[in-house]
Tab-separated table of N, CA and C in Angstrom:
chain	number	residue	atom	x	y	z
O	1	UNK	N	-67.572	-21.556	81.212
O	1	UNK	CA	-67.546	-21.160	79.815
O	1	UNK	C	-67.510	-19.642	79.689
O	2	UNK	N	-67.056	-19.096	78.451
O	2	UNK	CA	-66.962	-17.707	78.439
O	2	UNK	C	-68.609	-16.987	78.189
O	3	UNK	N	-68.801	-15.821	78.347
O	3	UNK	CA	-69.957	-15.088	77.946
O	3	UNK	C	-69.263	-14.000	77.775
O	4	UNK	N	-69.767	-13.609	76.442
O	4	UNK	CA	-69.293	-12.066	75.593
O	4	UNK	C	-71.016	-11.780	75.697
O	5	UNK	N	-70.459	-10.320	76.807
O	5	UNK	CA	-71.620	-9.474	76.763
O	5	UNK	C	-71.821	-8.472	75.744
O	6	UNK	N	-70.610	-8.054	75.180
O	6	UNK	CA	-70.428	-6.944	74.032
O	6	UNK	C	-69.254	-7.323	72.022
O	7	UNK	N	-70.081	-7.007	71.615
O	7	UNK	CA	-69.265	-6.940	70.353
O	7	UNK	C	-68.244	-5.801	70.016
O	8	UNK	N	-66.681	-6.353	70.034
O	8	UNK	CA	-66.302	-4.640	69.424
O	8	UNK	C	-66.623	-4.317	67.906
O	9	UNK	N	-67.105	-2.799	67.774
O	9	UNK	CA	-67.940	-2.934	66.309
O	9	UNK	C	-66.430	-1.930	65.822
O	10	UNK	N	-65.613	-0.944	66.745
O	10	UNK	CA	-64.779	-0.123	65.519
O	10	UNK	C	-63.878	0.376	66.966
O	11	UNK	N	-62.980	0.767	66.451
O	11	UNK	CA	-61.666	1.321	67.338
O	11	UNK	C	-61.452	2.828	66.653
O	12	UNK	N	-61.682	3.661	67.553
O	12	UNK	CA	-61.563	5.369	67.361
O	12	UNK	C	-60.089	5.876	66.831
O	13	UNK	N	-59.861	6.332	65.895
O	13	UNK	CA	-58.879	6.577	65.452
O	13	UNK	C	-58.553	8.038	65.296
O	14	UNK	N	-59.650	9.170	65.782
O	14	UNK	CA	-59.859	10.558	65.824
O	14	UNK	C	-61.081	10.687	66.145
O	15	UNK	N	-61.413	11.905	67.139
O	15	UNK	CA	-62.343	12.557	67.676
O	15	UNK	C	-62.304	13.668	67.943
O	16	UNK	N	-63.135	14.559	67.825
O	16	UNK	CA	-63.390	15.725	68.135
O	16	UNK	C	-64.897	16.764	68.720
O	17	UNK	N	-65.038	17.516	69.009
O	17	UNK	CA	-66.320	17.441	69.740
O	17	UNK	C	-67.767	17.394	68.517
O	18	UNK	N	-67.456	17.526	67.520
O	18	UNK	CA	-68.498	16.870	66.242
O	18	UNK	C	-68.621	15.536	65.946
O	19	UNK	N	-67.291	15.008	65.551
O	19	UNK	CA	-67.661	13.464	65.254
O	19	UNK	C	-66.562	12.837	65.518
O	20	UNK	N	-66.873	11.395	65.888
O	20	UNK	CA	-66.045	10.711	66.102
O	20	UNK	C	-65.782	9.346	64.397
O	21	UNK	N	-64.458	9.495	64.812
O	21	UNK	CA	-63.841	8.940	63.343
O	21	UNK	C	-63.474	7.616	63.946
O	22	UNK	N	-63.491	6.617	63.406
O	22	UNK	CA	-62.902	4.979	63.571
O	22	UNK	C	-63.079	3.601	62.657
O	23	UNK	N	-62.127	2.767	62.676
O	23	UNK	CA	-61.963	2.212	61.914
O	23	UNK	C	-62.942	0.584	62.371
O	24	UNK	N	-63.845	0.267	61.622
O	24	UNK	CA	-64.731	-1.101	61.668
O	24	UNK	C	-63.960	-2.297	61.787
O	25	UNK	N	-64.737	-2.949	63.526
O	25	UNK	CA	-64.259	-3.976	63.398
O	25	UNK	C	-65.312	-5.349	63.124
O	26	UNK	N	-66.200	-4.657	63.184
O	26	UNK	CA	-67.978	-5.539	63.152
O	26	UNK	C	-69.040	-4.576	62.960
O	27	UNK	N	-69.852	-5.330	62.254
O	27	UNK	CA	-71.279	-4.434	61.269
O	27	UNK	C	-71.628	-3.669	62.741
O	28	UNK	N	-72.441	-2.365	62.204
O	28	UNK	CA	-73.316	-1.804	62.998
O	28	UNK	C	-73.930	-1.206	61.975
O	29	UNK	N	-75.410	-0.563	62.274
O	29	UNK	CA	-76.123	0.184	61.618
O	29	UNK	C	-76.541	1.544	62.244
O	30	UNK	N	-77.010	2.731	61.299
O	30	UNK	CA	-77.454	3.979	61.868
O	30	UNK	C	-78.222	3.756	62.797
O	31	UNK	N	-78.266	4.368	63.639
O	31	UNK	CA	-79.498	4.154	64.698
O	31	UNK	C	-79.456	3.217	65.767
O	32	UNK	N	-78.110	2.365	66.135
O	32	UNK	CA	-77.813	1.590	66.810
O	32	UNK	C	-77.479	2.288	68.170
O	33	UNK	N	-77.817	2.032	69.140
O	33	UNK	CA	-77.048	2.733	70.108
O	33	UNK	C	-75.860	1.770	71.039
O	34	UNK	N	-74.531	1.979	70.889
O	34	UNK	CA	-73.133	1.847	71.209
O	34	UNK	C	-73.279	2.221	72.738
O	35	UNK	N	-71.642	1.757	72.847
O	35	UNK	CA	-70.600	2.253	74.094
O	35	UNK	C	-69.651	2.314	73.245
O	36	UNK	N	-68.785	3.755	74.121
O	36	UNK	CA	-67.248	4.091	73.779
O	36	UNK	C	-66.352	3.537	75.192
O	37	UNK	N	-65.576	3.173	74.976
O	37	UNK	CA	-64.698	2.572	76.518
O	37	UNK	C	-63.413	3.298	76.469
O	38	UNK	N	-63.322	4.352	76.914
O	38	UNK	CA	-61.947	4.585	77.123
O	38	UNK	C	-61.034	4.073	78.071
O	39	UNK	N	-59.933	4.159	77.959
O	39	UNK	CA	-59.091	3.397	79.183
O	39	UNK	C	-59.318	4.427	80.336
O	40	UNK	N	-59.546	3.597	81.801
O	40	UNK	CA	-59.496	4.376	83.018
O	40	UNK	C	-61.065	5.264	82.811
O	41	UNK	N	-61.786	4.523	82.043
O	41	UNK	CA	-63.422	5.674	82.079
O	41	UNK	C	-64.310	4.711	82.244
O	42	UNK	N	-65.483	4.707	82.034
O	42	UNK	CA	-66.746	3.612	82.472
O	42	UNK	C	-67.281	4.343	80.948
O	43	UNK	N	-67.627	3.486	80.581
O	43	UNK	CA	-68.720	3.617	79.072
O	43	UNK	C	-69.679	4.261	79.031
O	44	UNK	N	-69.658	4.923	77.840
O	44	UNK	CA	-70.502	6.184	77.579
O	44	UNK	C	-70.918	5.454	76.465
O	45	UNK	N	-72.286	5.604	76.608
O	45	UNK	CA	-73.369	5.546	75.779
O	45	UNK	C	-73.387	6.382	74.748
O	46	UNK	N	-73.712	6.307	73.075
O	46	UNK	CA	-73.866	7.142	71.992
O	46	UNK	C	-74.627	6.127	70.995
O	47	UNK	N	-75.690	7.169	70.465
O	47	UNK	CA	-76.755	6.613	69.775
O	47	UNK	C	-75.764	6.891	68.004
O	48	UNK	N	-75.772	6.062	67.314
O	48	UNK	CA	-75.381	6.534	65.952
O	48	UNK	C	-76.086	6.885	64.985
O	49	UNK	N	-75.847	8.312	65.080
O	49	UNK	CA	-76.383	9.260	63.715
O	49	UNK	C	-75.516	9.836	62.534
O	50	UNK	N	-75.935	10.136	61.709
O	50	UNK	CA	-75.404	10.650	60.769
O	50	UNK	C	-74.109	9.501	60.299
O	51	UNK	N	-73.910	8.411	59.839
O	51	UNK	CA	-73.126	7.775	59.663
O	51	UNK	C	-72.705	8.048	58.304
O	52	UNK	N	-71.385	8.148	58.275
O	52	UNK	CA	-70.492	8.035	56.617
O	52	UNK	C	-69.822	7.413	56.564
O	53	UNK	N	-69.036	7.336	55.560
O	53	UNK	CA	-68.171	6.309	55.299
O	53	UNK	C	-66.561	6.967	55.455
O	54	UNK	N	-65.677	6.739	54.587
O	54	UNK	CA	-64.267	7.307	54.860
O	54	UNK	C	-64.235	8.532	53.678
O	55	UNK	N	-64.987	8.296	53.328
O	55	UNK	CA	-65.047	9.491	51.529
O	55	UNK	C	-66.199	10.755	52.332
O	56	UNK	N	-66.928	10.339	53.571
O	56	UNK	CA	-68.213	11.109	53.972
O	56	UNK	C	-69.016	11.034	53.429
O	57	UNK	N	-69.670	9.963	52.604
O	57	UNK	CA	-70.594	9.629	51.607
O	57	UNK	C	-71.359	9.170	53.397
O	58	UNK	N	-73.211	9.201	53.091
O	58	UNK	CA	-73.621	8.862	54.166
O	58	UNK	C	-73.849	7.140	53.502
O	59	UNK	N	-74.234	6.799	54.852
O	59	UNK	CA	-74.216	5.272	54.965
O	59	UNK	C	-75.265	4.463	55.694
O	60	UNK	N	-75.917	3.405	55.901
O	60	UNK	CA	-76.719	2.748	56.789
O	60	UNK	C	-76.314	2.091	57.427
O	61	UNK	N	-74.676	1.556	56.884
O	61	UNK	CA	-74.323	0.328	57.873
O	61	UNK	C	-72.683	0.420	57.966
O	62	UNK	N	-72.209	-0.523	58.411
O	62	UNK	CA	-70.561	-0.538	58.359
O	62	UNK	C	-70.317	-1.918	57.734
O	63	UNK	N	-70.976	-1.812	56.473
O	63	UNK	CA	-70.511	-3.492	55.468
O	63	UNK	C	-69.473	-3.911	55.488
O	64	UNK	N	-67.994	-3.174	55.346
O	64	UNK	CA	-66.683	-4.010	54.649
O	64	UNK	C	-65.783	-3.900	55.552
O	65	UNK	N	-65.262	-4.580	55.498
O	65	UNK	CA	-63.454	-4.951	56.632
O	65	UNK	C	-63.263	-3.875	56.840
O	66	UNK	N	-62.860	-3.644	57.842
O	66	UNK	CA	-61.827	-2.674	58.461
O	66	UNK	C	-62.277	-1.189	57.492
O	67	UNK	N	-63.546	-0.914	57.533
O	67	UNK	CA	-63.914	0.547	56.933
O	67	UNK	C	-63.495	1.265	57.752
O	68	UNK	N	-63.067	2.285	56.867
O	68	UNK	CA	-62.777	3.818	57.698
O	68	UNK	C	-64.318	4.556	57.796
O	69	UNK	N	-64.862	5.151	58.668
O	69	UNK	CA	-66.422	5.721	59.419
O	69	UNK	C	-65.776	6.954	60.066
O	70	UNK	N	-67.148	7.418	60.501
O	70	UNK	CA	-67.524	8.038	61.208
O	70	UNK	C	-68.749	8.727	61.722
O	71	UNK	N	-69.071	9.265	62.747
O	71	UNK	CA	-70.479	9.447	63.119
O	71	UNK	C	-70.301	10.703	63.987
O	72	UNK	N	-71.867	11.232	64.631
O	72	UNK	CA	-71.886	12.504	65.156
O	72	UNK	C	-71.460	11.504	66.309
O	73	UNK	N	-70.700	12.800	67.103
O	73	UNK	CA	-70.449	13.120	68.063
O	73	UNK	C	-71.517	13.889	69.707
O	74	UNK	N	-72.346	13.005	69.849
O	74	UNK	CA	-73.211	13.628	70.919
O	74	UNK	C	-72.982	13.293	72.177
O	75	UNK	N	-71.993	12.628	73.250
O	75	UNK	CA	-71.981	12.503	73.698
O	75	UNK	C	-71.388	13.846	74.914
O	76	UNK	N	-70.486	14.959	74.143
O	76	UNK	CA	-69.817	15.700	74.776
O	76	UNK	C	-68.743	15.642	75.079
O	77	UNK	N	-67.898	14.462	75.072
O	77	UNK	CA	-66.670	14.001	75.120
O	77	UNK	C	-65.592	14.054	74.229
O	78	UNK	N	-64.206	14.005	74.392
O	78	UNK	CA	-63.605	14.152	73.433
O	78	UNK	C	-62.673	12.346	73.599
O	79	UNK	N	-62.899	11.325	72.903
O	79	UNK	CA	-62.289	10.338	72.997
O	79	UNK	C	-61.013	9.980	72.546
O	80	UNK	N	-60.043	9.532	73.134
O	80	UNK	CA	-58.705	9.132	72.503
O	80	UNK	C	-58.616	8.138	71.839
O	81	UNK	N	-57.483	8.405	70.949
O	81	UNK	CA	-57.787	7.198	69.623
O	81	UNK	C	-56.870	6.033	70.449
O	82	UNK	N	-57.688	4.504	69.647
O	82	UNK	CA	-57.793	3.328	70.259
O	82	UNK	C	-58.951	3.379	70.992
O	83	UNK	N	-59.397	3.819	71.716
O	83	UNK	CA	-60.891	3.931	72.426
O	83	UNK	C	-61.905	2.854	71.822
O	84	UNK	N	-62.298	1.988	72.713
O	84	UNK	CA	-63.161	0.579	71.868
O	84	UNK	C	-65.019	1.573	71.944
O	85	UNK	N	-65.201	1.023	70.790
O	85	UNK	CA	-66.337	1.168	70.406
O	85	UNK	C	-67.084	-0.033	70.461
O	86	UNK	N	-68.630	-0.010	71.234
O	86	UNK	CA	-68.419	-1.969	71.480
O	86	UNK	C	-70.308	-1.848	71.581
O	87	UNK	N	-70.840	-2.958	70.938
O	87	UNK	CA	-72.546	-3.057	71.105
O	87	UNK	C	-72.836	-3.782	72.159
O	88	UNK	N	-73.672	-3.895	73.251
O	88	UNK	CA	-74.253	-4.704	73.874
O	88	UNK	C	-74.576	-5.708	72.870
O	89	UNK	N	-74.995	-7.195	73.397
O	89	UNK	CA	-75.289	-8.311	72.756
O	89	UNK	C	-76.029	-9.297	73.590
């Protein structure tokens, strides 16, 4: 049978060394701590702070379809867009 160890929560659509921008594919909340997966990289860990929405209004969660987000950037990395954004589970 299958086992899904991870949820994808959003797919990176811009990054830069402040914040990373991406589009929701499953709820997450502030304060959650993620993986980013780039292709050809091993997952980097990032705690989510400062979350907004697509207007930069701040936020607690990622409620609606396919929201446009974004969050700080602490990891040090600069990620390429498509880059899975994914929760342990």
């Amino acid at each position: 049978s299958y086992i899904r160890e991870c949820d994808v929560c959003a797919v990176v659509t811009r990054c830069d060394d402040r914040r990373i921008y991406a589009v929701q594919r499953n709820k997450f909340y502030r304060g959650d701590t993620l993986e980013i997966l780039a292709p050809k990289a091993v997952p980097v860990p990032v705690t989510v702070n400062d979350l907004k929405n697509g207007e930069g209004e701040p936020v607690e969660d990622t409620r609606h379809a396919a929201m446009e987000l974004s969050f700080e950037n602490t990891t040090g990395t600069i990620f390429p867009v498509g880059a899975i954004v994914r929760k342990p589970v």
